[in-house]
CSV table of C-alpha atoms and ligand atoms in Angstrom, one decimal:
chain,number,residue,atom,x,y,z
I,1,UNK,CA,4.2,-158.8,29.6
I,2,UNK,CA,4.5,-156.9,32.7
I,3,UNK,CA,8.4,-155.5,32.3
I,4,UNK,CA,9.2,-153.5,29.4
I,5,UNK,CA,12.5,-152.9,28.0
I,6,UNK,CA,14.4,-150.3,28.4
I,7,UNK,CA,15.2,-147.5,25.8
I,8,UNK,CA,18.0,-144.9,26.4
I,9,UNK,CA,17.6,-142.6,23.5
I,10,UNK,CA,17.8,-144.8,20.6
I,11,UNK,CA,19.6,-147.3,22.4
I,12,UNK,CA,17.5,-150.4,23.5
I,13,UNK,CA,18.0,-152.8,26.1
I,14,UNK,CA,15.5,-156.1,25.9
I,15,UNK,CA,15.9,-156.3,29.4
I,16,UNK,CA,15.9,-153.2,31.7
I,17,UNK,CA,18.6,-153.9,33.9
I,18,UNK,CA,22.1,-152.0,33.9
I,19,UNK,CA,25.2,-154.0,35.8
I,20,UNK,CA,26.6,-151.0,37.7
I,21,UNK,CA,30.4,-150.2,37.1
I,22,UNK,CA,32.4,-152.2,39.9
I,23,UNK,CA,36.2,-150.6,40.4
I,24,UNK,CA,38.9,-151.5,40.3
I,25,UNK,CA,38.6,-153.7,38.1
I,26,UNK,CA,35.1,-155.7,39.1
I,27,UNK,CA,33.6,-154.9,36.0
I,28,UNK,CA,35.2,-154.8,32.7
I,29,UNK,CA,35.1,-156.5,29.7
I,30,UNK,CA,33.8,-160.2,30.7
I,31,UNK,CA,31.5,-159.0,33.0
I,32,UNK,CA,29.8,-156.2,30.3
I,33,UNK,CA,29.8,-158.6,27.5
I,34,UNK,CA,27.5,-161.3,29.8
I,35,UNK,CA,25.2,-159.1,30.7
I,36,UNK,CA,25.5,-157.3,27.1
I,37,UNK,CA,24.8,-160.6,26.2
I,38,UNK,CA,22.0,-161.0,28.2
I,39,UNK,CA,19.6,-158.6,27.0
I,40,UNK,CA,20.4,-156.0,29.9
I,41,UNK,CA,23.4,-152.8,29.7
I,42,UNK,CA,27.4,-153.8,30.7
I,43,UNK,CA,28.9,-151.5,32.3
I,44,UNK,CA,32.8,-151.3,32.7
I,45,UNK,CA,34.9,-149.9,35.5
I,46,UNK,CA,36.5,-146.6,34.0
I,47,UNK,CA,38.1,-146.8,37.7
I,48,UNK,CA,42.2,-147.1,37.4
I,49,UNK,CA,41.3,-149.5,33.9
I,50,UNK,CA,45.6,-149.8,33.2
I,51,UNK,CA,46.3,-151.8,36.4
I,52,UNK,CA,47.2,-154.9,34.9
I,53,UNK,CA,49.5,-152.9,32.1
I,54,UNK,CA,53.0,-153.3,33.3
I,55,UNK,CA,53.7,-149.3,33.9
I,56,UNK,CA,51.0,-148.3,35.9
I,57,UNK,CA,52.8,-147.1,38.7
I,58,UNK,CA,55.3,-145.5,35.9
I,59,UNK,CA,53.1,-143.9,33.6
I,60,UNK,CA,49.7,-144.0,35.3
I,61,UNK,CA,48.0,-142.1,32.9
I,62,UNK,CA,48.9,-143.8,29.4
I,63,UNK,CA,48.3,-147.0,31.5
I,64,UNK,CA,44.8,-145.9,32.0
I,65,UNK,CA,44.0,-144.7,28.4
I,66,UNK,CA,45.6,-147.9,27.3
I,67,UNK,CA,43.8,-150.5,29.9
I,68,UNK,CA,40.4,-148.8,29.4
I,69,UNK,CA,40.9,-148.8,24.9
I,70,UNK,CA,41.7,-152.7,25.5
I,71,UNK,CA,38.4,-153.7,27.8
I,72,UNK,CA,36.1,-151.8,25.4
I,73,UNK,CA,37.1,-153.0,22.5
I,74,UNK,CA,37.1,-156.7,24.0
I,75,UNK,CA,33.4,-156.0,25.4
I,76,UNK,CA,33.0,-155.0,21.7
I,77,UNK,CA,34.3,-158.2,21.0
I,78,UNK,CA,32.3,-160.8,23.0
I,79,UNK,CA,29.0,-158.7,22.7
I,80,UNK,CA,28.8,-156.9,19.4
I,81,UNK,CA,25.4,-156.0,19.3
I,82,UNK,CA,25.0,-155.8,23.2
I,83,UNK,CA,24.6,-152.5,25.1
I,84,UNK,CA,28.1,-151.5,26.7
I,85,UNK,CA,28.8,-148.3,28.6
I,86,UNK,CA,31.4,-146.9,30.9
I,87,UNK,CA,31.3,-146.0,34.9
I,88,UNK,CA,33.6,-142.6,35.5
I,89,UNK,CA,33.9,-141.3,39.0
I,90,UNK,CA,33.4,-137.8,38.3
I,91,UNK,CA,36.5,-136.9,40.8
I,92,UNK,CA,39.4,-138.8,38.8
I,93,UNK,CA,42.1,-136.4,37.7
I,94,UNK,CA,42.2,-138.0,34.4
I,95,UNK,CA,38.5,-137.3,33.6
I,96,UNK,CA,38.4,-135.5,30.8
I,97,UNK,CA,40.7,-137.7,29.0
I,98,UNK,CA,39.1,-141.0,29.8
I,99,UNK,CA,35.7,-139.9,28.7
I,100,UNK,CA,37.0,-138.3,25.3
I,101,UNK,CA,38.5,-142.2,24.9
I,102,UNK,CA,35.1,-143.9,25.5
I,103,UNK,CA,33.5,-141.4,23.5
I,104,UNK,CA,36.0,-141.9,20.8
I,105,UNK,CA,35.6,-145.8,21.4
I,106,UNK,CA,31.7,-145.1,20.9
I,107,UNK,CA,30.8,-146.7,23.7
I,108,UNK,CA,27.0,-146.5,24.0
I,109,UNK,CA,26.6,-144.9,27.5
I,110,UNK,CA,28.8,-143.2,30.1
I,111,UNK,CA,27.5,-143.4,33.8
I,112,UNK,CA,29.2,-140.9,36.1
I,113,UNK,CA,29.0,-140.6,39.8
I,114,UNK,CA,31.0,-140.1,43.4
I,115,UNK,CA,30.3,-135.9,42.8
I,116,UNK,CA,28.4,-134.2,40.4
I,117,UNK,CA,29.7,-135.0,36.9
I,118,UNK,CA,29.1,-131.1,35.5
I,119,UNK,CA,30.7,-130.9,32.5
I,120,UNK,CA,29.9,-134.3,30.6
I,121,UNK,CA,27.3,-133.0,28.0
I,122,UNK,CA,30.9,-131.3,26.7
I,123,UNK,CA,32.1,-134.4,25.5
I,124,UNK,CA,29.2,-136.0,24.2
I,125,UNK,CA,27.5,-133.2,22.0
I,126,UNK,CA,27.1,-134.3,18.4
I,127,UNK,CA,27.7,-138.3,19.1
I,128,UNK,CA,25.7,-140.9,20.1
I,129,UNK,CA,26.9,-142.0,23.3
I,130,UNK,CA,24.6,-141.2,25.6
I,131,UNK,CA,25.1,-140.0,29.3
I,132,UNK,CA,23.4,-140.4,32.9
I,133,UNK,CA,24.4,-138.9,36.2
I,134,UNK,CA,24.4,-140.8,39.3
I,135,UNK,CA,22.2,-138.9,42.0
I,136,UNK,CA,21.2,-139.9,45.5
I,137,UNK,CA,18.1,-137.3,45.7
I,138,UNK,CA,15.7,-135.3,43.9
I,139,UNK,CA,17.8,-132.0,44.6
I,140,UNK,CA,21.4,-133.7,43.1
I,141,UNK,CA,18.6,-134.3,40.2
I,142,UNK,CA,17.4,-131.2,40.0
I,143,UNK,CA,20.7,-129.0,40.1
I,144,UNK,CA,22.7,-131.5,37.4
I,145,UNK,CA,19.6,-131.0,35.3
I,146,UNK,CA,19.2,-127.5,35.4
I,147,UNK,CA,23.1,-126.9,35.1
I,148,UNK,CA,23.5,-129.3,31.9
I,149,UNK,CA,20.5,-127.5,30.5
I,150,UNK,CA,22.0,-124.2,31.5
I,151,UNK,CA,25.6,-124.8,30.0
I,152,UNK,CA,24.8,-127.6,27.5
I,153,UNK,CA,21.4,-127.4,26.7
I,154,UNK,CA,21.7,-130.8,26.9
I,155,UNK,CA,19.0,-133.0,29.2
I,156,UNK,CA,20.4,-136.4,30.9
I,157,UNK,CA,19.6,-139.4,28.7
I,158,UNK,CA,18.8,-141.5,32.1
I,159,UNK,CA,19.9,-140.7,35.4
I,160,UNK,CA,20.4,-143.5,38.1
I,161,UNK,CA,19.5,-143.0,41.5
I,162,UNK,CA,21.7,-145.0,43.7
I,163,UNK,CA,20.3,-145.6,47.5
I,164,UNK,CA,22.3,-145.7,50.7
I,165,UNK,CA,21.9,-149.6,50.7
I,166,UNK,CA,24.6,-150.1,47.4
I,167,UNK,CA,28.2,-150.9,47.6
I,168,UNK,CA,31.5,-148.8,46.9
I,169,UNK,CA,30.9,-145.2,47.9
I,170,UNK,CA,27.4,-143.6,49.1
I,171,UNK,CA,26.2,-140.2,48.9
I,172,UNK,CA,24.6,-140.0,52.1
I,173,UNK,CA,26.0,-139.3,55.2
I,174,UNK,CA,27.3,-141.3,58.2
I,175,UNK,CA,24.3,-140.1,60.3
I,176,UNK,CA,22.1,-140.6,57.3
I,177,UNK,CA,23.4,-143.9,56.7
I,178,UNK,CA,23.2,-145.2,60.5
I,179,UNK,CA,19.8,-143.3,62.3
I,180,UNK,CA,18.1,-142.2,59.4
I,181,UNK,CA,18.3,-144.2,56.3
I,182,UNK,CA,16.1,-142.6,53.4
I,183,UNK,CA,14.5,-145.4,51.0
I,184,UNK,CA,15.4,-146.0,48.0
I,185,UNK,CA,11.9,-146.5,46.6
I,186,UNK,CA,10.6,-142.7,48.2
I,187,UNK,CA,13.8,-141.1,46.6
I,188,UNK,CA,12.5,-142.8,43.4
I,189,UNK,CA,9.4,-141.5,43.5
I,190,UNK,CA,10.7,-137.5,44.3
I,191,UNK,CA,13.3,-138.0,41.1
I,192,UNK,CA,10.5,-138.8,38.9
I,193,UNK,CA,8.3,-136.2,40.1
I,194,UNK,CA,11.2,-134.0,39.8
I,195,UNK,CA,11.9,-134.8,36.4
I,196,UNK,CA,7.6,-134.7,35.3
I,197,UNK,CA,8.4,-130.8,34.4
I,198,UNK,CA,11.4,-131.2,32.7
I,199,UNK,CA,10.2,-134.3,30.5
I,200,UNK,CA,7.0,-132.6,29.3
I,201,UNK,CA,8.7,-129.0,28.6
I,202,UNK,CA,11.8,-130.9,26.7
I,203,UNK,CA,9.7,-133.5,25.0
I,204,UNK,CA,11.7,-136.2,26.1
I,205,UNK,CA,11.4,-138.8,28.5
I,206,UNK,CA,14.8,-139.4,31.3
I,207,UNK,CA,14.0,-142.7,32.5
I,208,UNK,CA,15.0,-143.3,36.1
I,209,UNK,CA,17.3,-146.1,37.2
I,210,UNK,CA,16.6,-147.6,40.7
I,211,UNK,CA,19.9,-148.6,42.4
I,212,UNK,CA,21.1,-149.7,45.7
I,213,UNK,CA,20.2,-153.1,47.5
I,214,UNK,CA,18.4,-154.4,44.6
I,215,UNK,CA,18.6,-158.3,45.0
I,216,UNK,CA,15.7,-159.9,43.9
I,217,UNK,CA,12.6,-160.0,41.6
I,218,UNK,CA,10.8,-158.3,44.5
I,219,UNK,CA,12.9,-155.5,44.6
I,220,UNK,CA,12.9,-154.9,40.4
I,221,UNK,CA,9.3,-154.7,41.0
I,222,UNK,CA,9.1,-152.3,44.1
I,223,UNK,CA,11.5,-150.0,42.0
I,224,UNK,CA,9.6,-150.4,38.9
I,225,UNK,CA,6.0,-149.7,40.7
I,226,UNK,CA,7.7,-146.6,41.7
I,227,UNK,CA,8.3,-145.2,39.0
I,228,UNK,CA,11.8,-146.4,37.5
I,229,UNK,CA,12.1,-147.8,34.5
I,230,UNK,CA,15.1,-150.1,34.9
I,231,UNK,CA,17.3,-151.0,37.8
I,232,UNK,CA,21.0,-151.0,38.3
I,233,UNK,CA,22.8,-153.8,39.8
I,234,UNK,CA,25.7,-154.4,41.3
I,235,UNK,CA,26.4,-156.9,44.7
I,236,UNK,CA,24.0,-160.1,42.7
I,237,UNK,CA,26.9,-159.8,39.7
I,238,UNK,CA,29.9,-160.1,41.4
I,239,UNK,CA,29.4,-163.8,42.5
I,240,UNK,CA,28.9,-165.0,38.7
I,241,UNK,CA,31.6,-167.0,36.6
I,242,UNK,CA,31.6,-164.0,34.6
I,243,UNK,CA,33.0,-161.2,36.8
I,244,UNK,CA,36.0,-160.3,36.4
I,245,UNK,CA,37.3,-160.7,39.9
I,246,UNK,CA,39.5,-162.9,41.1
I,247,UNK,CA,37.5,-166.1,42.8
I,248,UNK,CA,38.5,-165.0,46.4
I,249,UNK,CA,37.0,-161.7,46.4
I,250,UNK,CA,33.5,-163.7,44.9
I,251,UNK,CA,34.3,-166.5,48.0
I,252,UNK,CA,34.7,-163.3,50.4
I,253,UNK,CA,30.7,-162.9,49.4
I,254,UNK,CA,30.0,-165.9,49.9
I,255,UNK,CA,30.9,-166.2,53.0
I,256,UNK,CA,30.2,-162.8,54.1
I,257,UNK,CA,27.5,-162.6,56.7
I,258,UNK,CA,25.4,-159.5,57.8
I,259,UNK,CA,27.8,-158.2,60.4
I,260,UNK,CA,30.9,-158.3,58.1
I,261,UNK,CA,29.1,-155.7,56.0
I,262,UNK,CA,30.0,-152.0,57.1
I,263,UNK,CA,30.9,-148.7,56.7
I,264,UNK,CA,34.0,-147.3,55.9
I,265,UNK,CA,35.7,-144.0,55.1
I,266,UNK,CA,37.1,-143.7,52.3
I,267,UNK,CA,40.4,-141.6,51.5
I,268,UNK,CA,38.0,-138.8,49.9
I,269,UNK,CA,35.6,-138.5,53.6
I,270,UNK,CA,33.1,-140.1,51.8
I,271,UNK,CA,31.3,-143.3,53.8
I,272,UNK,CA,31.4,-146.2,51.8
I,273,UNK,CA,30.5,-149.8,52.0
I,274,UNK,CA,33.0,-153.1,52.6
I,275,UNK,CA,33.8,-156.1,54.0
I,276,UNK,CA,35.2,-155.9,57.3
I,277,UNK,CA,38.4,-157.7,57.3
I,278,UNK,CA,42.4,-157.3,58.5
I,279,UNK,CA,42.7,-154.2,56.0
I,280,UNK,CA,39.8,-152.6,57.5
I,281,UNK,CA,40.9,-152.6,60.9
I,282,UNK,CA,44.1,-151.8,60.2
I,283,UNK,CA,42.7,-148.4,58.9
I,284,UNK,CA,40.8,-148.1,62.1
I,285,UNK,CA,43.6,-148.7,64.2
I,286,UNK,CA,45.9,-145.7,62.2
I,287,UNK,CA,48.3,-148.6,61.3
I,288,UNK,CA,48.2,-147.8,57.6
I,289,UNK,CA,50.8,-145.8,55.8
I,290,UNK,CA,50.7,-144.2,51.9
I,291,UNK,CA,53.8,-145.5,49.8
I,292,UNK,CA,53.1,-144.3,46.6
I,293,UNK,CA,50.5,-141.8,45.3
I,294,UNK,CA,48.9,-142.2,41.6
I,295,UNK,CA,47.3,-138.6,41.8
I,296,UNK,CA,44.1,-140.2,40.7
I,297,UNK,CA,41.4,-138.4,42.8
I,298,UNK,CA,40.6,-135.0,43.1
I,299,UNK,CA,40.4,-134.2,46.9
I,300,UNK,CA,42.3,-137.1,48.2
I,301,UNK,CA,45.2,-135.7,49.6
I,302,UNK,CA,48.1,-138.6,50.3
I,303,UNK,CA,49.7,-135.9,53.3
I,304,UNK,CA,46.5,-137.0,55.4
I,305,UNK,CA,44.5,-139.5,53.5
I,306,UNK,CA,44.6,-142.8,55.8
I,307,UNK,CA,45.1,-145.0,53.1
I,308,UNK,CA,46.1,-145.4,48.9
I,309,UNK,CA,42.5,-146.6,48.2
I,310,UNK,CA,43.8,-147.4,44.8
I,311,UNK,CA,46.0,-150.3,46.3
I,312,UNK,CA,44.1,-151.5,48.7
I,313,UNK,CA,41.2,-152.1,45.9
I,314,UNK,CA,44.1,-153.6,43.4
I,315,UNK,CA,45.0,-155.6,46.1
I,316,UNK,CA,41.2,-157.4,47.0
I,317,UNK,CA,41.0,-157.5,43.1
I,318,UNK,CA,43.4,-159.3,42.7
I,319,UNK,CA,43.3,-161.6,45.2
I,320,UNK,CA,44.2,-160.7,48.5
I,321,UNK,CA,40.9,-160.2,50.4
I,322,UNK,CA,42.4,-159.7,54.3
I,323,UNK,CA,44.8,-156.9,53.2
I,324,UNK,CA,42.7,-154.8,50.5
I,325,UNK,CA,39.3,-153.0,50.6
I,326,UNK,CA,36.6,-155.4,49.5
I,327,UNK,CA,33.5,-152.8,48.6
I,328,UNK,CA,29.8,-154.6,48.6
I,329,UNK,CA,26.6,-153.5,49.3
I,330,UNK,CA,24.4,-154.5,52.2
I,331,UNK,CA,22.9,-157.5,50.5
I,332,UNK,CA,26.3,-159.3,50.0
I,333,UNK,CA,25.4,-161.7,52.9
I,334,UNK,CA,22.8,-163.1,50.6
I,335,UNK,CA,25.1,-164.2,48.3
I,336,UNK,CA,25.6,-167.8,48.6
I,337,UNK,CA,27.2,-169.6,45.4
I,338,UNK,CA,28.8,-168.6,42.1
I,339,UNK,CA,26.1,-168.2,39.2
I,340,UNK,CA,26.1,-167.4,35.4
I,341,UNK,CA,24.9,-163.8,34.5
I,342,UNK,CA,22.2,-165.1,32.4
I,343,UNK,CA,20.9,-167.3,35.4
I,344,UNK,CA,20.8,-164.1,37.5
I,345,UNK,CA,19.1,-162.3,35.0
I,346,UNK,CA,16.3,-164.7,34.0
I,347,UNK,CA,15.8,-165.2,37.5
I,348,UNK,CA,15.2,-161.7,38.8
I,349,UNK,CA,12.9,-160.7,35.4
I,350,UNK,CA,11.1,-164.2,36.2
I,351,UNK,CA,10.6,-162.9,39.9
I,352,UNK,CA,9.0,-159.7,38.8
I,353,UNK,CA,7.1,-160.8,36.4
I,354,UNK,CA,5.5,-163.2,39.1
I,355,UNK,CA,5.1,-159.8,41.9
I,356,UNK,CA,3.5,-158.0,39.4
I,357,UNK,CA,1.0,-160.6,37.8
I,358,UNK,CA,0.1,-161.2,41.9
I,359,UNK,CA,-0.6,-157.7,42.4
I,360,UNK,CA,-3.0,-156.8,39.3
M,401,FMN,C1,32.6,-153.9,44.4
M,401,FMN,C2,31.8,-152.6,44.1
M,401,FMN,C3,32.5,-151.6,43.4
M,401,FMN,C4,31.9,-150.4,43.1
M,401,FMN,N1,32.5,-149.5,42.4
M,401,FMN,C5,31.9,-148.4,41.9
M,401,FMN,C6,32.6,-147.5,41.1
M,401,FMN,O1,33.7,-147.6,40.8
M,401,FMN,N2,31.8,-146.4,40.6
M,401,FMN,C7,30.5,-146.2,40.9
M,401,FMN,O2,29.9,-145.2,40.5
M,401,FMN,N3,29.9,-147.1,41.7
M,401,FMN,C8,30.5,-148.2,42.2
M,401,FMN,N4,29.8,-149.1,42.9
M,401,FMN,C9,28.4,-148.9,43.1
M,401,FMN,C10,27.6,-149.8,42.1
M,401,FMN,O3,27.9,-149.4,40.8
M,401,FMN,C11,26.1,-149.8,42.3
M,401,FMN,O4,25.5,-148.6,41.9
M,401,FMN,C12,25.6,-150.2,43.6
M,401,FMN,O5,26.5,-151.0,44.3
M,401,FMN,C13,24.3,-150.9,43.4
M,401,FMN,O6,23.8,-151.5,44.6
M,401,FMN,P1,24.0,-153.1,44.8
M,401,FMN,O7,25.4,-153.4,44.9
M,401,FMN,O8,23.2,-153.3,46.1
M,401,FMN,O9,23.3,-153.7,43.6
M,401,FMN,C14,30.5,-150.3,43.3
M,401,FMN,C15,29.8,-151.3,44.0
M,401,FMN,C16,30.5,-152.5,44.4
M,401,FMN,C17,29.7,-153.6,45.1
């Protein structure tokens, strides 16, 4: 057995692979439970979780609390002894409140990302959720590591690193992400390095997630030869009959070829990664106007943000692929047919396990 499973504190996954949180609403329960189900970790969308309640726009923040109760208990539901976490975007307004929820709702691991997610060990402390930033280098590994330690005394229980090749938003920038992308595999290898010291004075091991442009066996074992012990996965779930989006944002993958796949900016200045399509030209062209503001993200100012990226994702989510923001990473244009998660997942460990018998 070349792949090992993957053990987050006490919590152990037969399979190491995490389904990264997709928002709005990409991941939630369905999607977790499958791969729950699976043998790997399901991970759902703390991203604007109320939008199908019927006062969202009323009472945004109950809507929240209330959407995000209802998808982990159901994930609870369909995988009861799986492994089910929760993706935060450590800019949200709401923050605090969301994560006391998932805490409350024991959800086995939080995942927080899009900024530096300082003050989660304050939440956790005492319970056994468990909690791992998202970084995109060794120094955003080093500094959350040293603060949390600092503050909380409290050392990450995994920490992802997410490449510039994943979907949604990066952590790079523009010039990074066009002249000089980094590789995922070498930022992999500095983050464990990075983490060698910590691990040995701590007595306790923080595995290392590989994320970003992970598509097949090949890449699981590239990542896992340097250094991580799991990967995170995002693009190869949405086109499953599990995911939770609606069929024409998995057909927009489908049919989604290499130079549909680009860069945006999103409402917050950070580049992400989308479909090109009406919506995003729009943007481009200044033609977009804010009609309503949720207050959802710190920094996102609705006086000169181009665009309610909360809508425009609601509105690919849901359906309507030409006039909303359809995020992917830049292996979406190898997505050609809908799958089951299981499939997916057997077919990836398969592929590793086949790289790495070749190579000893
Ligand atoms: C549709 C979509 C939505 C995403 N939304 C989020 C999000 O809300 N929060 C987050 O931390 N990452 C988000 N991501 C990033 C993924 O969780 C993941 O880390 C990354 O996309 C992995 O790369 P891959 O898609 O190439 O597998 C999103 C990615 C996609 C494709």
């Amino acid at each position: 057995m070349f792949i090992s499973e993957l053990k987050i504190g006490d919590k152990i996954a037969k399979l190491p692979i995490i389904q990264g949180g997709m928002g709005i609403g990409v991941s939630l329960s369905k999607l977790a439970a499958a791969v729950a189900n699976a043998g790997g970790i399901g991970i759902i969308s703390g991203a604007q979780p109320g939008f199908k309640e019927p006062d969202f726009r009323t009472n945004n923040e109950t809507a929240n609390l209330r959407g995000l109760e209802k998808e982990i208990r159901k994930a609870r539901s369909l995988a009861p002894t799986g492994i089910i976490g929760v993706n935060f975007l450590a800019s949200v307004t709401n923050y605090s409140d969301m994560v006391k929820l998932a805490v409350k709702e024991k959800v086995d691991l939080i995942i927080s990302g899009a900024g530096l997610p300082k003050n989660l060990p304050s939440f956790v402390q005492g319970t056994s959720t468990k909690i791992a930033p998202i970084v995109s280098s060794s120094k955003a590994a080093t500094t959350i590591t040293k603060l949390w330690l600092k503050k909380y005394d409290y050392l990450p229980d995994a920490i992802i690193v997410e490449g510039p090749k994943a979907g949604g938003h990066l952590g790079f920038s523009f010039e990074e992400l066009k002249n000089n992308m980094p590789k995922l595999n070498d930022i992999i290898k500095d983050v464990v390095q990075a983490m060698k010291d910590f691990e040995i004075k701590y007595n306790k091991k923080i595995p290392i997630i590989a994320a970003g442009g992970i598509y097949d066996g090949q890449d699981m074992a590239e990542a896992l030869n340097s250094g991580a012990a799991g990967i995170q996965m995002s693009t190869r779930f949405v086109a499953t009959e599990e995911c939770d989006a609606h069929e024409n944002f998995k057909q927009a993958y489908i049919d989604s070829t290499d130079e549909d796949i680009d860069l945006i900016v999103s409402p917050v200045g950070m580049p992400g990664r989308a479909i090109r399509n009406k919506f995003v030209e729009s943007v481009e062209a200044a033609n977009e106007k804010i009609k309503f503001c949720y207050r959802c993200l710190r920094g996102c100012n609705p006086a000169t943000a181009p665009y309610c990226i909360t809508e425009a994702l609601i509105a690919s989510v849901e359906g309507d692929i030409e006039n909303g923001l359809v995020f992917v990473g830049s292996n979406g244009s190898k997505v050609n047919k809908i799958t089951k998660v299981k499939d997916v997942m057997q077919q990836i460990i398969e592929e590793a396990q086949n790289y790495l018998k070749k190579e000893n």
